[in-house]
């Protein structure tokens, strides 16, 4: 079994093939579950990695409830944008307070 290290990146074609092999394994045996450990061992990847890929594909295909990869990606993008806008807003507030105080000081002279 693989040690817990840096996650490896696999090409999409490999991921798709691995998921397809799991579904073929299940079909050949007339099962709706299983095969992840056997296929993962055959491909030399961690079974948990393959299990996540299978779930992800089922969600993307609408066969299982959850957020698709595209939806998760969009949410992450929006969260990143939101953080940037909050940061910019704080900078603008600080600048407005600074220049407002400066104007007050100039008017009092």
Short mmCIF file of N, CA and C in Angstrom, two decimals:
data_model
loop_
_atom_site.label_atom_id
_atom_site.label_comp_id
_atom_site.label_asym_id
_atom_site.label_seq_id
_atom_site.Cartn_x
_atom_site.Cartn_y
_atom_site.Cartn_z
N UNK A 1 0.83 -1.19 0.00
CA UNK A 1 0.00 0.00 0.00
C UNK A 1 0.88 1.25 0.00
N UNK A 2 0.39 2.32 -0.66
CA UNK A 2 1.13 3.58 -0.74
C UNK A 2 1.14 4.29 0.60
N UNK A 3 2.25 4.97 0.88
CA UNK A 3 2.30 5.76 2.11
C UNK A 3 1.59 7.09 1.87
N UNK A 4 1.24 7.74 2.97
CA UNK A 4 0.58 9.02 2.89
C UNK A 4 1.61 10.09 2.58
N UNK A 5 1.77 10.44 1.34
CA UNK A 5 2.72 11.46 0.94
C UNK A 5 2.01 12.52 0.13
N UNK A 6 2.77 13.16 -0.70
CA UNK A 6 2.22 14.18 -1.58
C UNK A 6 1.29 13.51 -2.58
N UNK A 7 0.08 14.03 -2.75
CA UNK A 7 -0.83 13.44 -3.73
C UNK A 7 -0.23 13.50 -5.13
N UNK A 8 -0.37 12.40 -5.85
CA UNK A 8 0.12 12.37 -7.22
C UNK A 8 -0.99 12.81 -8.16
N UNK A 9 -0.60 13.40 -9.25
CA UNK A 9 -1.56 13.83 -10.25
C UNK A 9 -1.56 12.80 -11.38
N UNK A 10 -2.74 12.35 -11.73
CA UNK A 10 -2.89 11.36 -12.80
C UNK A 10 -3.60 12.00 -13.98
N UNK A 11 -3.24 11.61 -15.19
CA UNK A 11 -3.93 12.14 -16.38
C UNK A 11 -5.41 11.74 -16.35
N UNK A 12 -6.25 12.61 -16.91
CA UNK A 12 -7.69 12.34 -16.95
C UNK A 12 -8.00 11.02 -17.64
N UNK A 13 -7.25 10.70 -18.70
CA UNK A 13 -7.49 9.46 -19.44
C UNK A 13 -7.28 8.24 -18.53
N UNK A 14 -6.24 8.31 -17.68
CA UNK A 14 -5.96 7.21 -16.75
C UNK A 14 -7.09 7.08 -15.74
N UNK A 15 -7.54 8.21 -15.21
CA UNK A 15 -8.63 8.20 -14.23
C UNK A 15 -9.89 7.58 -14.83
N UNK A 16 -10.21 8.03 -16.06
CA UNK A 16 -11.41 7.53 -16.74
C UNK A 16 -11.31 6.03 -16.99
N UNK A 17 -10.14 5.59 -17.42
CA UNK A 17 -9.93 4.16 -17.68
C UNK A 17 -10.07 3.36 -16.39
N UNK A 18 -9.50 3.86 -15.31
CA UNK A 18 -9.58 3.16 -14.01
C UNK A 18 -11.03 3.02 -13.56
N UNK A 19 -11.80 4.10 -13.68
CA UNK A 19 -13.22 4.06 -13.29
C UNK A 19 -13.98 3.08 -14.19
N UNK A 20 -13.67 3.12 -15.48
CA UNK A 20 -14.32 2.20 -16.43
C UNK A 20 -14.02 0.75 -16.05
N UNK A 21 -12.78 0.46 -15.65
CA UNK A 21 -12.41 -0.89 -15.25
C UNK A 21 -13.20 -1.35 -14.02
N UNK A 22 -13.44 -0.43 -13.09
CA UNK A 22 -14.25 -0.78 -11.91
C UNK A 22 -15.66 -1.15 -12.35
N UNK A 23 -16.25 -0.33 -13.22
CA UNK A 23 -17.61 -0.61 -13.69
C UNK A 23 -17.67 -1.92 -14.48
N UNK A 24 -16.64 -2.21 -15.27
CA UNK A 24 -16.59 -3.48 -15.99
C UNK A 24 -16.48 -4.65 -15.02
N UNK A 25 -15.66 -4.50 -13.99
CA UNK A 25 -15.48 -5.53 -12.96
C UNK A 25 -16.84 -5.84 -12.33
N UNK A 26 -17.60 -4.78 -12.01
CA UNK A 26 -18.91 -4.97 -11.39
C UNK A 26 -19.88 -5.64 -12.36
N UNK A 27 -19.90 -5.18 -13.61
CA UNK A 27 -20.81 -5.75 -14.62
C UNK A 27 -20.54 -7.23 -14.84
N UNK A 28 -19.26 -7.58 -14.95
CA UNK A 28 -18.88 -8.98 -15.19
C UNK A 28 -19.38 -9.90 -14.07
N UNK A 29 -19.51 -9.37 -12.89
CA UNK A 29 -19.93 -10.17 -11.74
C UNK A 29 -21.39 -9.95 -11.36
N UNK A 30 -22.07 -9.07 -12.08
CA UNK A 30 -23.47 -8.79 -11.79
C UNK A 30 -23.65 -8.05 -10.47
N UNK A 31 -22.67 -7.22 -10.12
CA UNK A 31 -22.72 -6.47 -8.87
C UNK A 31 -22.90 -4.98 -9.14
N UNK A 32 -23.41 -4.27 -8.14
CA UNK A 32 -23.54 -2.82 -8.27
C UNK A 32 -22.48 -2.10 -7.44
N UNK A 33 -21.68 -2.86 -6.73
CA UNK A 33 -20.65 -2.30 -5.86
C UNK A 33 -19.41 -3.19 -5.91
N UNK A 34 -18.31 -2.65 -5.43
CA UNK A 34 -17.10 -3.46 -5.31
C UNK A 34 -16.15 -3.28 -6.48
N UNK A 35 -15.03 -3.99 -6.40
CA UNK A 35 -14.04 -3.98 -7.46
C UNK A 35 -12.96 -2.93 -7.31
N UNK A 36 -13.17 -1.97 -6.44
CA UNK A 36 -12.22 -0.87 -6.30
C UNK A 36 -10.86 -1.39 -5.84
N UNK A 37 -10.84 -2.22 -4.82
CA UNK A 37 -9.57 -2.72 -4.30
C UNK A 37 -8.82 -3.54 -5.35
N UNK A 38 -9.53 -4.43 -6.03
CA UNK A 38 -8.90 -5.29 -7.05
C UNK A 38 -8.33 -4.46 -8.19
N UNK A 39 -9.10 -3.51 -8.70
CA UNK A 39 -8.65 -2.69 -9.82
C UNK A 39 -7.51 -1.78 -9.37
N UNK A 40 -7.62 -1.20 -8.19
CA UNK A 40 -6.56 -0.31 -7.68
C UNK A 40 -5.25 -1.08 -7.56
N UNK A 41 -5.32 -2.29 -7.04
CA UNK A 41 -4.12 -3.12 -6.90
C UNK A 41 -3.52 -3.41 -8.28
N UNK A 42 -4.39 -3.74 -9.23
CA UNK A 42 -3.97 -4.04 -10.60
C UNK A 42 -3.27 -2.84 -11.24
N UNK A 43 -3.76 -1.64 -10.97
CA UNK A 43 -3.20 -0.43 -11.58
C UNK A 43 -2.07 0.20 -10.75
N UNK A 44 -1.89 -0.29 -9.53
CA UNK A 44 -0.82 0.24 -8.68
C UNK A 44 -1.13 1.59 -8.08
N UNK A 45 -2.42 1.82 -7.79
CA UNK A 45 -2.81 3.08 -7.14
C UNK A 45 -3.52 2.76 -5.83
N UNK A 46 -3.64 3.75 -4.98
CA UNK A 46 -4.30 3.54 -3.69
C UNK A 46 -5.80 3.36 -3.90
N UNK A 47 -6.38 2.41 -3.19
CA UNK A 47 -7.82 2.11 -3.39
C UNK A 47 -8.69 3.32 -3.05
N UNK A 48 -8.27 4.12 -2.08
CA UNK A 48 -9.08 5.29 -1.69
C UNK A 48 -9.10 6.32 -2.82
N UNK A 49 -7.99 6.45 -3.51
CA UNK A 49 -7.93 7.36 -4.66
C UNK A 49 -8.93 6.91 -5.72
N UNK A 50 -8.92 5.64 -6.04
CA UNK A 50 -9.84 5.11 -7.05
C UNK A 50 -11.28 5.20 -6.57
N UNK A 51 -11.52 4.93 -5.30
CA UNK A 51 -12.87 5.04 -4.76
C UNK A 51 -13.41 6.45 -4.93
N UNK A 52 -12.59 7.47 -4.66
CA UNK A 52 -13.00 8.87 -4.84
C UNK A 52 -13.29 9.17 -6.31
N UNK A 53 -12.46 8.62 -7.22
CA UNK A 53 -12.68 8.84 -8.65
C UNK A 53 -14.02 8.25 -9.08
N UNK A 54 -14.34 7.06 -8.58
CA UNK A 54 -15.60 6.40 -8.94
C UNK A 54 -16.78 7.24 -8.45
N UNK A 55 -16.70 7.70 -7.21
CA UNK A 55 -17.78 8.53 -6.64
C UNK A 55 -17.91 9.82 -7.45
N UNK A 56 -16.78 10.45 -7.73
CA UNK A 56 -16.78 11.70 -8.49
C UNK A 56 -17.44 11.51 -9.86
N UNK A 57 -17.11 10.42 -10.54
CA UNK A 57 -17.70 10.14 -11.86
C UNK A 57 -19.19 9.92 -11.74
N UNK A 58 -19.63 9.22 -10.70
CA UNK A 58 -21.05 8.94 -10.50
C UNK A 58 -21.81 10.24 -10.21
N UNK A 59 -21.20 11.14 -9.45
CA UNK A 59 -21.83 12.44 -9.17
C UNK A 59 -21.91 13.25 -10.46
N UNK A 60 -20.80 13.29 -11.21
CA UNK A 60 -20.78 14.04 -12.47
C UNK A 60 -21.83 13.51 -13.46
N UNK A 61 -22.06 12.20 -13.42
CA UNK A 61 -23.03 11.58 -14.33
C UNK A 61 -24.46 11.68 -13.80
N UNK A 62 -24.63 12.22 -12.59
CA UNK A 62 -25.97 12.35 -12.02
C UNK A 62 -26.49 11.06 -11.42
N UNK A 63 -25.61 10.08 -11.23
CA UNK A 63 -26.02 8.78 -10.68
C UNK A 63 -25.98 8.77 -9.15
N UNK A 64 -25.41 9.81 -8.58
CA UNK A 64 -25.23 9.90 -7.13
C UNK A 64 -25.38 11.37 -6.75
N UNK A 65 -26.00 11.65 -5.60
CA UNK A 65 -26.15 13.05 -5.20
C UNK A 65 -24.79 13.66 -4.82
N UNK A 66 -24.68 14.95 -5.01
CA UNK A 66 -23.46 15.66 -4.65
C UNK A 66 -23.15 16.73 -5.68
N UNK A 67 -22.05 17.42 -5.45
CA UNK A 67 -21.62 18.49 -6.35
C UNK A 67 -20.64 17.93 -7.37
N UNK A 68 -20.84 18.28 -8.62
CA UNK A 68 -19.95 17.82 -9.68
C UNK A 68 -18.61 18.53 -9.58
N UNK A 69 -17.62 18.03 -10.30
CA UNK A 69 -16.30 18.67 -10.33
C UNK A 69 -16.43 20.11 -10.80
N UNK A 70 -17.24 20.33 -11.82
CA UNK A 70 -17.42 21.68 -12.35
C UNK A 70 -18.03 22.61 -11.30
N UNK A 71 -19.01 22.10 -10.55
CA UNK A 71 -19.64 22.91 -9.51
C UNK A 71 -18.65 23.21 -8.39
N UNK A 72 -17.89 22.20 -7.97
CA UNK A 72 -16.89 22.42 -6.90
C UNK A 72 -15.83 23.42 -7.35
N UNK A 73 -15.44 23.31 -8.61
CA UNK A 73 -14.44 24.23 -9.16
C UNK A 73 -14.99 25.66 -9.18
N UNK A 74 -16.24 25.81 -9.59
CA UNK A 74 -16.86 27.14 -9.64
C UNK A 74 -17.00 27.73 -8.25
N UNK A 75 -17.40 26.93 -7.27
CA UNK A 75 -17.51 27.41 -5.90
C UNK A 75 -16.15 27.87 -5.38
N UNK A 76 -15.11 27.08 -5.65
CA UNK A 76 -13.76 27.45 -5.21
C UNK A 76 -13.34 28.76 -5.87
N UNK A 77 -13.66 28.92 -7.15
CA UNK A 77 -13.32 30.15 -7.87
C UNK A 77 -14.05 31.35 -7.25
N UNK A 78 -15.33 31.17 -6.95
CA UNK A 78 -16.11 32.25 -6.34
C UNK A 78 -15.62 32.59 -4.93
N UNK A 79 -15.22 31.56 -4.17
CA UNK A 79 -14.69 31.81 -2.83
C UNK A 79 -13.38 32.60 -2.91
N UNK A 80 -12.53 32.24 -3.87
CA UNK A 80 -11.27 32.96 -4.07
C UNK A 80 -11.55 34.43 -4.44
N UNK A 81 -12.49 34.62 -5.37
CA UNK A 81 -12.86 35.97 -5.79
C UNK A 81 -13.43 36.76 -4.62
N UNK A 82 -14.24 36.11 -3.81
CA UNK A 82 -14.83 36.75 -2.63
C UNK A 82 -13.76 37.21 -1.66
N UNK A 83 -12.74 36.35 -1.42
CA UNK A 83 -11.64 36.73 -0.52
C UNK A 83 -10.90 37.95 -1.06
N UNK A 84 -10.64 37.95 -2.38
CA UNK A 84 -9.94 39.08 -2.99
C UNK A 84 -10.75 40.37 -2.86
N UNK A 85 -12.06 40.28 -3.07
CA UNK A 85 -12.92 41.46 -2.96
C UNK A 85 -12.99 41.97 -1.52
N UNK A 86 -13.04 41.05 -0.57
CA UNK A 86 -13.03 41.47 0.85
C UNK A 86 -11.73 42.19 1.20
N UNK A 87 -10.62 41.64 0.70
CA UNK A 87 -9.32 42.25 0.95
C UNK A 87 -9.26 43.65 0.32
N UNK A 88 -9.73 43.77 -0.92
CA UNK A 88 -9.75 45.07 -1.59
C UNK A 88 -10.66 46.05 -0.85
N UNK A 89 -11.78 45.56 -0.36
CA UNK A 89 -12.72 46.40 0.38
C UNK A 89 -12.06 46.93 1.66
N UNK A 90 -11.32 46.06 2.36
CA UNK A 90 -10.63 46.50 3.58
C UNK A 90 -9.59 47.57 3.26
N UNK A 91 -8.87 47.39 2.16
CA UNK A 91 -7.88 48.39 1.75
C UNK A 91 -8.56 49.72 1.46
N UNK A 92 -9.69 49.66 0.74
CA UNK A 92 -10.42 50.90 0.42
C UNK A 92 -10.95 51.58 1.68
N UNK A 93 -11.44 50.80 2.64
CA UNK A 93 -11.94 51.37 3.90
C UNK A 93 -10.81 52.07 4.64
N UNK A 94 -9.66 51.40 4.70
CA UNK A 94 -8.50 51.98 5.39
C UNK A 94 -8.07 53.27 4.69
N UNK A 95 -8.02 53.25 3.37
CA UNK A 95 -7.62 54.44 2.61
C UNK A 95 -8.63 55.57 2.81
N UNK A 96 -9.92 55.24 2.79
CA UNK A 96 -10.95 56.26 2.99
C UNK A 96 -10.83 56.88 4.37
N UNK A 97 -10.59 56.05 5.39
CA UNK A 97 -10.44 56.57 6.75
C UNK A 97 -9.20 57.46 6.84
N UNK A 98 -8.12 57.03 6.23
CA UNK A 98 -6.89 57.81 6.25
C UNK A 98 -7.09 59.17 5.59
N UNK A 99 -7.65 59.16 4.35
CA UNK A 99 -7.83 60.42 3.63
C UNK A 99 -8.91 61.28 4.27
N UNK A 100 -9.93 60.66 4.86
CA UNK A 100 -10.97 61.42 5.57
C UNK A 100 -10.37 62.14 6.76
N UNK A 101 -9.53 61.46 7.52
CA UNK A 101 -8.87 62.07 8.68
C UNK A 101 -7.94 63.18 8.21
N UNK A 102 -7.27 62.97 7.11
CA UNK A 102 -6.35 63.99 6.57
C UNK A 102 -7.12 65.23 6.16
N UNK A 103 -8.28 65.04 5.51
CA UNK A 103 -9.11 66.18 5.10
C UNK A 103 -9.63 66.94 6.32
N UNK A 104 -10.07 66.21 7.35
CA UNK A 104 -10.52 66.84 8.59
C UNK A 104 -9.41 67.71 9.18
N UNK A 105 -8.19 67.19 9.19
CA UNK A 105 -7.06 67.91 9.75
C UNK A 105 -6.78 69.16 8.95
N UNK A 106 -6.89 69.08 7.63
CA UNK A 106 -6.64 70.24 6.78
C UNK A 106 -7.72 71.32 6.98
N UNK A 107 -8.96 70.91 7.16
CA UNK A 107 -10.07 71.87 7.34
C UNK A 107 -9.98 72.59 8.69
N UNK A 108 -9.41 71.94 9.69
CA UNK A 108 -9.33 72.52 11.04
C UNK A 108 -8.21 73.56 11.13
N UNK A 109 -7.32 73.60 10.16
CA UNK A 109 -6.19 74.57 10.19
C UNK A 109 -6.64 75.96 9.90
#
